[in-house]
Amino acid sequence: MAYFENAEEVYKYVGGVFRAARDNEQVGPKMAAADVDLQIYYSDPESKLTIRMHEPNLEVEDGGDDPNADIKLFMPADIADKYWRGEYNLAVGLAKGQVKAKGPVNKILKLVPLTKPLFPMYRDLVSDKDSVTA
Amino acid sequence: MTEVSSSVEQTPATTITATAALLREVGEPLSLEEVQLSEPGEGEVRVRMRGVGICHTDISAAHGVIPIPLPAVLGHEGSGIVEAVGPGVEGLAPGDHVALSFDHCGECPQCAGHHPAYCELFAPLNYFGERLDGTVTMSQGGEDVHGNWFGQSSFATYAIASARNAVKVPDDLPIELLGPLGCGLQTGAGSVLNVLGAKEGESIAVFGLGGVGLGGIMAAKAVGCDPIVAVDLNPERLEIAKELGATHAFNPKDTQDLVWEIMDVAAPGVHHSLDTVGLGPVIRQALEVLRTPGHCASVGFQGLENEITIDQGHLLVGRRLSGVVEGDADPKTFIPELLRLYREGAFPFDRLVKTFPFSEINAAIAASESGEVIKPVVVFD
C-alpha cells in the first residue's frame, strides 16, 4: 500500500521538505546555486513537482510540469518518502533503474549531501501522518 | 550452538585512530587530520596502508568534478597489510599483503560475467564515499567523514576497505609501490589486453603518456605489438615511452599532420588505438589513425558530461570506439597477471613512480598535476 494517499499529501510533505530546504539558511542558498530546473514525476499517487533552483531563489511548484526542465526524475512517491527519511540511496536507485532520470544527473547527485540535514525535518513533517497510520 | 560466519580470525572491537588527508572544500589542499575508523563491517577489512598512488580521478574529485560528499578522504590506489577482517570475509587474514582496487557488488550480471568494472552499482559503490546503507567508515568527533571512496579512501594511515577490492599479493614484492596496479596501470594495460585484445605483430597508437598510457605501452610491448606509436606533448614522456617499448614517438606540436604521420608508420592505419586524454580532438585523431577494421578504446576522463564530435562515416567501415573503465579488468586475476609480467621484467611500472612521504601529499598531487612526476606514490612510515 502506498504511503501517500493522494497528490495533495505528496505536495504537503515532499513539496513541504523542498520548501523547508528553501527556507533553511544553510541549505537554501547552496541548492539555489545549482542553477537547474528539476522536474519530478511521481507515481502512486500520480503527482509532480517543479523545483527551480537559480540564485538567489529556490521555487517549488506543486503540480508543476516543465517539459523543458534541465533534469527530469521519475519515481514512485514511496521512494521519495524513503529518501527524505534518510532510508534510500538515490545513487543505488538510479543504478538499479528504480529511479529514472533524464539530463545531467550529476548536478542532482551533488545536491544529495546538502539534503541530509533536512531528513530530521522531514521526519517531523510526516510524524503527524505516521501517528495516524501507525 | 553459536554460528560462526567466518573461518578466519576475528579481531576484538577497538577504536582505531588514523591520520587522514581530508578534503574539506573543493579546490582546497588536503588537510592531515586525525579520524576515527569504524570496525570492519560485513565483507570489509582494515588495512594498514603502506603506499597509495595519486590518480587523475582523485584530482578530479578534489576539483569537484565528481560529486563526493564532504568532508571526504580520497585515494584509490592503495596498498598495505591487512590488520583485521570483518564478518564474512574469506580468503584474507591479518598479515596478508594486499593491493586495493575498485569496489563492485559481486552479484550483478556484469560481475558474474567477470566484468566487475561495469558493475551495476559501480557508481554508488565507488564515488560517494559511503556504504550503500549510507553509513560511513570514518568519523571525526561525531562528524561523518566520507571514507569509502572506491571502497578504500586510502589517503590515510589506515583504510576500511571492501574485501572484494583487496587483492592478495606476494609479500616479497615492494608492497608500498603496488597500489597503482589497482587503477591507473590496470586501466592502461587492461584496455590493451582485455578490450583491444592486442596481439603480437599488431600495431597500436597510444595518445597521452601518463601512468595509464604508459601502462598501455608496456602491455603492448609485453605481447609483442609492433609498431607501437606514442603521442604526447611532453618530450620527456616521449623519451620514457621509447625506453618502455614505443617504436615511434610523436609530439603533435612538432608535426604538420599527426594522423598522416602515424598512418605512414603503420599503413593503412593502426589495428588499435588508446585514448587516455578524453578531449574531443584527441579522440577524433585516435579514431582517424585506425585501419579498417580497427578498434579505439577511450579511457580519458574529462567530466561526467563530455560531448565530442566524431565522423560516423569513418566508423561505418568496421571501426569501433569503446568507452572503457578500469581496463575492463577483474582485479583478482589481472593484478596477479601484471605482477607476473613485472617479475619477468616485461612490466617495469616502478620506473614511473616517485615516492613522497605522507606529510607531502599535496606536493605529490601538485607533481601529478604539473606533469613533473608520472606516478607519484605516497608512502607511509
Coordinates of C-alpha atoms in Angstrom, one line a residue:
Chain A
M1 CA 0.0 0.0 0.0
A2 CA 1.4 3.4 -1.0
Y3 CA 2.4 5.7 1.8
F4 CA 0.8 8.9 0.4
E5 CA -3.0 8.7 -0.2
N6 CA -3.2 11.4 -2.9
A7 CA -1.2 14.0 -4.7
E8 CA -2.1 16.6 -2.1
E9 CA -0.2 14.6 0.5
V10 CA 2.8 14.4 -1.8
Y11 CA 2.7 18.2 -2.1
K12 CA 2.2 18.7 1.6
Y13 CA 5.1 16.5 2.7
V14 CA 7.6 16.2 -0.2
G15 CA 6.8 19.6 -1.5
G16 CA 7.0 20.7 2.1
V17 CA 10.5 19.5 2.6
F18 CA 11.7 21.3 -0.5
R19 CA 10.1 24.4 0.9
A20 CA 11.9 23.8 4.1
A21 CA 15.1 23.5 2.2
R22 CA 14.3 26.8 0.5
D23 CA 13.8 28.5 3.9
N24 CA 16.9 26.9 5.6
E25 CA 19.7 29.4 5.8
Q26 CA 22.4 26.7 5.3
V27 CA 20.8 24.6 2.7
G28 CA 18.7 27.0 0.7
P29 CA 21.5 29.2 -0.9
K30 CA 23.5 26.1 -1.8
M31 CA 20.6 24.5 -3.6
A32 CA 19.7 27.7 -5.3
A33 CA 23.3 27.9 -6.6
A34 CA 22.7 24.7 -8.6
D35 CA 21.3 26.8 -11.4
V36 CA 19.0 24.0 -12.7
D37 CA 15.3 23.4 -13.2
L38 CA 14.3 20.0 -11.8
Q39 CA 11.1 18.3 -12.7
I40 CA 10.0 15.3 -10.7
Y41 CA 7.2 12.9 -11.8
Y42 CA 5.9 10.6 -9.0
S43 CA 3.7 7.6 -9.4
D44 CA 1.4 6.0 -6.9
P45 CA -0.1 8.5 -6.4
E46 CA 0.4 10.4 -9.7
S47 CA 1.8 13.8 -8.8
K48 CA 4.6 16.1 -9.9
L49 CA 6.8 18.9 -8.6
T50 CA 8.8 21.5 -10.4
I51 CA 11.9 22.8 -8.4
R52 CA 13.6 25.8 -9.9
M53 CA 17.0 26.4 -8.4
H54 CA 18.5 29.7 -9.5
E55 CA 20.3 32.2 -7.3
P56 CA 19.0 33.8 -5.1
N57 CA 15.8 31.8 -5.2
L58 CA 14.5 28.2 -4.9
E59 CA 11.0 27.9 -6.2
V60 CA 8.7 24.9 -5.5
E61 CA 5.6 24.4 -7.7
D62 CA 3.2 21.8 -6.6
G63 CA 1.8 20.0 -9.6
G64 CA 4.2 21.9 -11.9
D65 CA 5.1 20.3 -15.2
D66 CA 8.0 21.9 -17.1
P67 CA 8.8 19.9 -20.2
N68 CA 11.9 21.9 -20.7
A69 CA 13.4 21.2 -17.3
D70 CA 17.2 20.5 -17.3
I71 CA 16.7 17.3 -15.3
K72 CA 13.7 15.1 -15.0
L73 CA 13.3 12.4 -12.4
F74 CA 10.7 9.6 -12.4
M75 CA 10.0 7.6 -9.3
P76 CA 7.3 6.1 -7.1
A77 CA 6.3 8.5 -4.4
D78 CA 7.2 5.9 -1.8
I79 CA 10.8 6.2 -2.9
A80 CA 10.6 10.0 -2.2
D81 CA 9.3 9.2 1.2
K82 CA 12.1 6.8 2.0
Y83 CA 14.7 9.1 0.6
W84 CA 13.6 12.1 2.8
R85 CA 13.6 9.8 5.8
G86 CA 17.2 9.0 5.1
E87 CA 16.4 5.4 4.2
Y88 CA 17.1 5.4 0.5
N89 CA 20.3 5.7 -1.5
L90 CA 19.4 7.7 -4.6
A91 CA 22.6 6.6 -6.4
V92 CA 21.7 3.0 -6.0
G93 CA 18.1 3.7 -7.1
L94 CA 19.4 5.3 -10.3
A95 CA 21.9 2.5 -10.9
K96 CA 19.1 -0.1 -10.5
G97 CA 16.6 1.8 -12.5
Q98 CA 14.1 2.3 -9.6
V99 CA 14.6 6.0 -10.2
K100 CA 14.8 7.0 -13.8
A101 CA 16.5 10.2 -14.9
K102 CA 17.0 12.4 -17.9
G103 CA 19.6 15.2 -18.1
P104 CA 22.8 15.9 -16.2
V105 CA 22.0 13.9 -13.1
N106 CA 25.5 14.7 -11.8
K107 CA 24.2 18.1 -10.8
I108 CA 21.4 16.5 -8.7
L109 CA 23.8 14.0 -7.1
K110 CA 25.9 16.9 -6.0
L111 CA 22.9 18.2 -4.0
V112 CA 22.3 15.0 -2.2
P113 CA 24.8 15.7 0.6
L114 CA 23.1 19.0 1.2
T115 CA 19.7 17.4 1.8
K116 CA 21.0 15.2 4.8
P117 CA 20.3 17.9 7.4
L118 CA 16.7 18.0 6.2
F119 CA 16.0 14.4 6.9
P120 CA 15.0 15.1 10.6
M121 CA 12.9 17.9 9.4
Y122 CA 11.0 15.6 7.0
R123 CA 10.5 13.0 9.7
D124 CA 9.0 15.7 11.9
L125 CA 6.8 16.8 9.0
V126 CA 5.4 13.3 8.5
S127 CA 5.2 12.4 12.2
D128 CA 1.5 13.5 12.3
K129 CA 0.7 11.2 9.4
D130 CA 2.8 8.4 10.9
S131 CA 1.0 8.6 14.2
V132 CA -2.4 8.3 12.4
T133 CA -1.4 5.4 10.2
A134 CA 0.6 3.6 12.9
Chain B
M1 CA 25.0 -23.5 19.4
T2 CA 26.8 -20.4 18.2
E3 CA 27.2 -19.9 14.5
V4 CA 30.5 -18.5 13.3
S5 CA 30.2 -16.7 10.0
S6 CA 33.9 -16.7 9.1
S7 CA 36.6 -19.2 9.2
V8 CA 39.3 -16.6 9.8
E9 CA 40.4 -14.7 12.9
Q10 CA 38.0 -12.0 14.1
T11 CA 39.5 -9.0 15.8
P12 CA 38.0 -7.7 19.0
A13 CA 36.4 -4.3 18.9
T14 CA 38.8 -1.4 19.3
T15 CA 38.7 2.2 18.3
I16 CA 41.4 2.9 15.7
T17 CA 42.6 6.4 15.1
A18 CA 44.1 7.2 11.7
T19 CA 45.7 10.2 10.2
A20 CA 43.8 11.0 7.0
A21 CA 44.2 13.6 4.3
L22 CA 40.8 15.3 4.4
L23 CA 39.2 17.1 1.5
R24 CA 37.1 19.7 3.3
E25 CA 36.4 22.1 0.5
V26 CA 36.5 21.6 -3.3
G27 CA 39.7 23.0 -4.7
E28 CA 41.5 23.4 -1.3
P29 CA 44.6 21.5 -0.3
L30 CA 44.1 18.2 1.6
S31 CA 44.4 18.6 5.4
L32 CA 46.1 16.0 7.5
E33 CA 43.8 15.3 10.5
E34 CA 43.0 12.5 12.9
V35 CA 39.9 10.5 12.2
Q36 CA 38.3 7.5 13.9
L37 CA 37.7 4.3 12.0
S38 CA 34.7 2.2 12.4
E39 CA 35.1 -1.5 12.9
P40 CA 35.3 -3.5 9.6
G41 CA 31.8 -4.4 8.7
E42 CA 30.4 -7.4 6.8
G43 CA 32.8 -8.1 4.0
E44 CA 35.3 -5.4 5.0
V45 CA 38.9 -5.4 6.1
R46 CA 41.1 -2.9 7.9
V47 CA 44.3 -2.3 6.1
R48 CA 47.4 -0.5 7.4
M49 CA 48.4 1.5 4.4
R50 CA 52.0 1.3 3.1
G51 CA 51.5 3.3 -0.1
V52 CA 49.0 4.9 -2.3
G53 CA 49.2 6.3 -5.8
I54 CA 47.9 9.7 -6.9
C55 CA 45.4 9.2 -9.7
H56 CA 43.7 11.7 -12.1
T57 CA 40.3 10.6 -10.7
D58 CA 41.4 11.7 -7.2
I59 CA 42.3 15.0 -8.6
S60 CA 39.1 15.3 -10.5
A61 CA 37.1 14.7 -7.3
A62 CA 39.3 17.2 -5.4
H63 CA 38.3 19.8 -8.0
G64 CA 34.6 19.0 -7.7
V65 CA 34.1 17.1 -11.0
I66 CA 32.8 14.1 -9.1
P67 CA 30.1 14.8 -6.5
I68 CA 31.6 13.1 -3.5
P69 CA 30.1 14.4 -0.2
L70 CA 32.5 16.3 2.0
P71 CA 34.5 16.0 4.2
A72 CA 35.9 13.1 2.4
V73 CA 39.1 11.1 2.1
L74 CA 40.2 10.3 -1.4
G75 CA 42.8 7.8 -2.5
H76 CA 42.0 4.7 -4.5
E77 CA 45.4 3.1 -5.5
G78 CA 46.2 1.9 -2.0
S79 CA 48.4 -1.0 -0.9
G80 CA 49.1 -2.3 2.6
I81 CA 48.8 -5.0 5.1
V82 CA 45.6 -6.5 6.4
E83 CA 45.3 -5.9 10.1
A84 CA 41.7 -7.1 10.8
V85 CA 38.9 -8.7 8.9
G86 CA 35.2 -8.2 9.4
P87 CA 32.4 -10.9 9.4
G88 CA 32.0 -13.0 6.3
V89 CA 35.4 -12.3 4.8
E90 CA 37.0 -15.3 3.3
G91 CA 40.4 -15.7 1.7
L92 CA 42.1 -12.8 3.6
A93 CA 43.7 -12.8 7.0
P94 CA 45.7 -10.4 9.2
G95 CA 49.2 -10.1 7.8
D96 CA 48.2 -10.5 4.2
H97 CA 49.7 -8.0 1.7
V98 CA 47.1 -6.5 -0.5
A99 CA 46.7 -4.1 -3.4
L100 CA 43.4 -2.3 -3.4
S101 CA 41.3 -1.7 -6.5
F102 CA 37.8 -0.6 -7.2
D103 CA 34.7 -1.9 -5.4
H104 CA 31.9 -3.9 -7.1
C105 CA 28.9 -5.8 -5.9
G106 CA 30.0 -9.3 -7.0
E107 CA 26.4 -10.3 -7.7
C108 CA 25.0 -8.4 -10.8
P109 CA 25.2 -9.9 -14.3
Q110 CA 28.3 -7.9 -15.1
C111 CA 30.2 -9.0 -12.0
A112 CA 29.1 -12.6 -12.6
G113 CA 30.4 -12.3 -16.1
H114 CA 33.8 -11.2 -14.9
H115 CA 33.3 -7.6 -15.9
P116 CA 33.2 -6.0 -12.5
A117 CA 34.3 -2.6 -13.8
Y118 CA 30.8 -2.4 -15.3
C119 CA 29.0 -3.5 -12.1
E120 CA 25.5 -2.1 -11.8
L121 CA 26.5 -0.5 -8.6
F122 CA 29.9 0.8 -9.7
A123 CA 28.9 4.5 -9.2
P124 CA 27.3 4.2 -5.7
L125 CA 30.0 1.8 -4.5
N126 CA 32.9 3.9 -5.6
Y127 CA 32.1 7.6 -6.0
F128 CA 30.0 8.6 -3.0
G129 CA 32.3 7.8 0.0
E130 CA 29.8 5.9 2.0
R131 CA 28.5 2.4 2.2
L132 CA 25.3 1.5 0.3
D133 CA 23.3 1.8 3.6
G134 CA 24.5 5.4 4.0
T135 CA 26.9 4.7 6.9
V136 CA 30.5 5.9 6.8
T137 CA 33.7 4.2 7.7
M138 CA 35.4 7.3 9.2
S139 CA 34.3 10.0 11.6
Q140 CA 35.8 12.9 13.5
G141 CA 34.3 13.9 16.8
G142 CA 30.9 12.7 15.7
E143 CA 31.0 14.2 12.3
D144 CA 30.7 11.9 9.3
V145 CA 33.9 11.6 7.2
H146 CA 33.2 10.0 3.8
G147 CA 35.9 7.3 3.9
N148 CA 34.6 4.8 1.4
W149 CA 35.8 6.4 -1.8
F150 CA 36.4 3.4 -4.2
G151 CA 35.8 1.2 -1.2
Q152 CA 39.0 2.2 0.4
S153 CA 39.8 6.0 0.9
S154 CA 43.5 5.2 1.1
F155 CA 44.9 8.7 1.6
A156 CA 45.1 7.7 5.3
T157 CA 47.3 5.6 7.5
Y158 CA 44.5 3.0 7.8
A159 CA 41.6 2.2 5.5
I160 CA 38.5 0.2 5.9
A161 CA 38.3 -1.5 2.5
S162 CA 35.9 -3.8 0.8
A163 CA 37.3 -7.3 0.8
R164 CA 36.2 -7.5 -2.8
N165 CA 38.7 -4.8 -3.6
A166 CA 41.6 -6.3 -1.8
V167 CA 43.8 -8.4 -4.0
K168 CA 46.3 -10.6 -2.1
V169 CA 49.8 -10.1 -3.4
P170 CA 53.1 -11.9 -2.6
D171 CA 54.9 -10.5 0.4
D172 CA 58.3 -10.5 -1.3
L173 CA 57.3 -7.6 -3.6
P174 CA 57.6 -3.9 -2.7
I175 CA 54.2 -3.5 -1.2
E176 CA 54.3 0.3 -0.9
L177 CA 54.5 0.5 -4.7
L178 CA 51.8 -1.9 -5.8
G179 CA 48.7 0.4 -5.3
P180 CA 48.7 1.9 -8.8
L181 CA 48.3 -1.6 -10.2
G182 CA 44.7 -1.3 -8.9
C183 CA 43.6 1.6 -11.1
G184 CA 45.9 3.6 -13.4
L185 CA 48.2 0.8 -14.6
Q186 CA 45.3 -1.7 -14.7
T187 CA 43.3 0.8 -16.8
G188 CA 46.0 1.2 -19.5
A189 CA 47.2 -2.4 -19.6
G190 CA 43.7 -3.8 -19.3
S191 CA 42.5 -1.6 -22.2
V192 CA 45.2 -3.0 -24.4
L193 CA 45.0 -6.6 -23.3
N194 CA 41.3 -7.1 -22.3
V195 CA 39.5 -4.7 -24.6
L196 CA 41.6 -4.2 -27.7
G197 CA 43.0 -7.7 -27.4
A198 CA 46.2 -6.6 -29.0
K199 CA 48.5 -9.4 -30.2
E200 CA 52.0 -9.9 -31.4
G201 CA 52.8 -8.1 -34.6
E202 CA 49.7 -5.8 -34.5
S203 CA 50.1 -2.0 -34.5
I204 CA 48.9 0.3 -31.8
A205 CA 48.9 4.0 -31.1
V206 CA 48.7 5.4 -27.6
F207 CA 47.6 9.0 -27.1
G208 CA 48.6 10.5 -23.7
L209 CA 51.6 9.2 -21.8
G210 CA 50.6 9.4 -18.1
G211 CA 50.5 6.3 -15.9
V212 CA 47.6 5.0 -17.9
G213 CA 49.1 5.5 -21.3
L214 CA 52.5 4.2 -20.3
G215 CA 50.8 1.2 -18.8
G216 CA 49.3 0.6 -22.2
I217 CA 52.7 1.0 -23.9
M218 CA 54.2 -1.6 -21.5
A219 CA 51.4 -4.0 -22.1
A220 CA 51.6 -3.6 -25.9
K221 CA 55.3 -4.3 -25.7
A222 CA 54.8 -7.3 -23.5
V223 CA 52.5 -9.0 -26.0
G224 CA 54.8 -8.1 -29.0
C225 CA 52.9 -5.3 -30.7
D226 CA 54.8 -3.6 -33.5
P227 CA 54.8 -0.8 -34.3
I228 CA 53.9 0.9 -31.0
V229 CA 53.3 4.6 -31.6
A230 CA 53.4 7.0 -28.6
V231 CA 51.8 10.5 -28.7
D232 CA 52.3 13.3 -26.1
L233 CA 53.1 17.0 -25.9
N234 CA 55.8 16.3 -23.3
P235 CA 59.2 15.4 -24.8
E236 CA 60.3 13.6 -21.6
R237 CA 57.2 11.4 -21.7
L238 CA 58.0 10.5 -25.3
E239 CA 61.5 9.5 -24.3
I240 CA 60.4 7.2 -21.5
A241 CA 57.7 5.7 -23.8
K242 CA 60.5 4.8 -26.2
E243 CA 62.5 3.2 -23.3
L244 CA 59.5 1.2 -22.4
G245 CA 58.8 -0.1 -25.8
A246 CA 57.4 2.5 -28.2
T247 CA 58.9 2.2 -31.6
H248 CA 57.8 5.6 -32.7
A249 CA 57.1 8.8 -30.8
F250 CA 55.2 11.9 -31.9
N251 CA 54.8 15.3 -30.4
P252 CA 51.8 16.9 -32.0
K253 CA 53.5 20.3 -31.6
D254 CA 56.3 19.1 -34.0
T255 CA 54.1 17.5 -36.7
Q256 CA 52.3 19.1 -39.5
D257 CA 49.7 16.3 -39.8
L258 CA 49.8 13.9 -36.9
V259 CA 47.2 11.5 -38.3
W260 CA 49.0 11.3 -41.6
E261 CA 52.4 10.7 -40.0
I262 CA 51.0 7.9 -37.8
M263 CA 49.3 6.2 -40.7
D264 CA 52.6 6.5 -42.6
V265 CA 54.2 4.4 -39.9
A266 CA 51.5 1.7 -39.9
A267 CA 49.8 1.9 -43.4
P268 CA 46.9 1.7 -43.9
G269 CA 46.5 2.7 -40.2
V270 CA 46.9 1.0 -36.8
H271 CA 45.0 -2.0 -35.6
H272 CA 44.4 -0.4 -32.3
S273 CA 44.4 2.9 -30.6
L274 CA 44.1 4.0 -26.9
D275 CA 43.0 7.5 -25.9
T276 CA 43.9 8.4 -22.4
V277 CA 43.1 12.1 -22.7
G278 CA 39.4 12.3 -23.3
L279 CA 39.4 15.5 -25.2
G280 CA 37.3 15.6 -28.4
P281 CA 40.1 16.4 -30.9
V282 CA 42.3 13.6 -29.4
I283 CA 39.6 11.0 -29.6
R284 CA 38.9 12.1 -33.2
Q285 CA 42.6 11.6 -34.0
A286 CA 42.7 8.2 -32.2
L287 CA 39.8 7.1 -34.5
E288 CA 41.3 8.6 -37.7
V289 CA 44.5 6.7 -37.4
L290 CA 42.7 3.3 -37.3
R291 CA 42.8 0.9 -40.3
T292 CA 39.6 -0.9 -41.1
P293 CA 38.5 -2.8 -39.1
G294 CA 40.2 -1.2 -36.1
H295 CA 39.3 -0.5 -32.5
C296 CA 39.8 2.6 -30.4
A297 CA 39.5 2.4 -26.6
S298 CA 38.8 5.7 -24.9
V299 CA 39.6 5.9 -21.2
G300 CA 40.3 9.6 -20.6
F301 CA 38.1 11.3 -18.1
Q302 CA 37.0 14.9 -18.7
G303 CA 33.9 15.0 -16.6
L304 CA 30.6 13.1 -16.5
E305 CA 29.3 15.2 -19.3
N306 CA 31.8 15.4 -22.1
E307 CA 30.3 15.9 -25.6
I308 CA 32.5 15.2 -28.5
T309 CA 32.1 15.2 -32.3
I310 CA 33.3 12.3 -34.4
D311 CA 32.7 11.3 -38.0
Q312 CA 30.2 8.5 -38.1
G313 CA 31.0 7.8 -41.7
H314 CA 34.6 7.0 -40.7
L315 CA 33.2 4.4 -38.2
L316 CA 31.0 2.7 -40.7
V317 CA 33.6 0.6 -42.3
G318 CA 34.1 -1.7 -39.3
R319 CA 35.9 0.7 -36.9
R320 CA 34.9 0.7 -33.3
L321 CA 35.1 3.2 -30.4
S322 CA 34.7 1.8 -26.9
G323 CA 34.5 3.6 -23.6
V324 CA 36.5 1.7 -21.0
V325 CA 36.6 1.9 -17.2
E326 CA 39.4 0.2 -15.2
G327 CA 40.6 -1.7 -18.3
D328 CA 37.5 -3.9 -18.1
A329 CA 39.7 -5.9 -15.7
D330 CA 38.8 -8.3 -12.9
P331 CA 41.5 -7.2 -10.4
K332 CA 41.6 -10.5 -8.6
T333 CA 43.0 -12.1 -11.8
F334 CA 44.5 -9.1 -13.6
I335 CA 46.7 -7.7 -10.9
P336 CA 48.5 -11.1 -10.4
E337 CA 48.9 -11.2 -14.2
L338 CA 50.6 -7.8 -14.1
L339 CA 52.8 -8.9 -11.3
R340 CA 53.8 -11.9 -13.3
L341 CA 54.9 -9.6 -16.1
Y342 CA 56.6 -7.4 -13.6
R343 CA 58.7 -10.3 -12.3
E344 CA 59.6 -11.2 -15.8
G345 CA 60.8 -7.6 -16.5
A346 CA 58.1 -7.0 -19.0
F347 CA 56.0 -4.5 -17.0
P348 CA 58.5 -2.3 -15.2
F349 CA 55.9 0.0 -13.7
D350 CA 58.2 1.0 -10.8
R351 CA 60.1 3.2 -13.4
L352 CA 57.1 5.5 -13.5
V353 CA 57.0 6.0 -9.7
K354 CA 58.4 8.7 -7.5
T355 CA 57.6 8.4 -3.8
F356 CA 56.6 11.1 -1.4
P357 CA 56.2 10.9 2.4
F358 CA 52.5 11.2 3.5
S359 CA 53.2 14.6 5.0
E360 CA 53.9 15.8 1.5
I361 CA 50.7 14.5 -0.1
N362 CA 49.8 17.9 -1.5
A363 CA 53.2 18.2 -3.2
A364 CA 52.6 14.7 -4.6
I365 CA 49.3 15.8 -6.1
A366 CA 50.9 19.0 -7.5
A367 CA 53.6 16.9 -9.1
S368 CA 51.0 14.8 -10.8
E369 CA 49.0 17.9 -12.0
S370 CA 52.1 19.6 -13.3
G371 CA 53.3 16.5 -15.1
E372 CA 56.6 16.7 -13.2
V373 CA 56.0 13.1 -12.0
I374 CA 54.3 10.4 -13.9
K375 CA 53.0 8.4 -10.9
P376 CA 53.5 9.9 -7.5
V377 CA 53.1 7.4 -4.8
V378 CA 52.7 8.5 -1.2
V379 CA 54.3 6.1 1.3
F380 CA 53.6 5.7 5.0
D381 CA 56.0 5.1 7.8

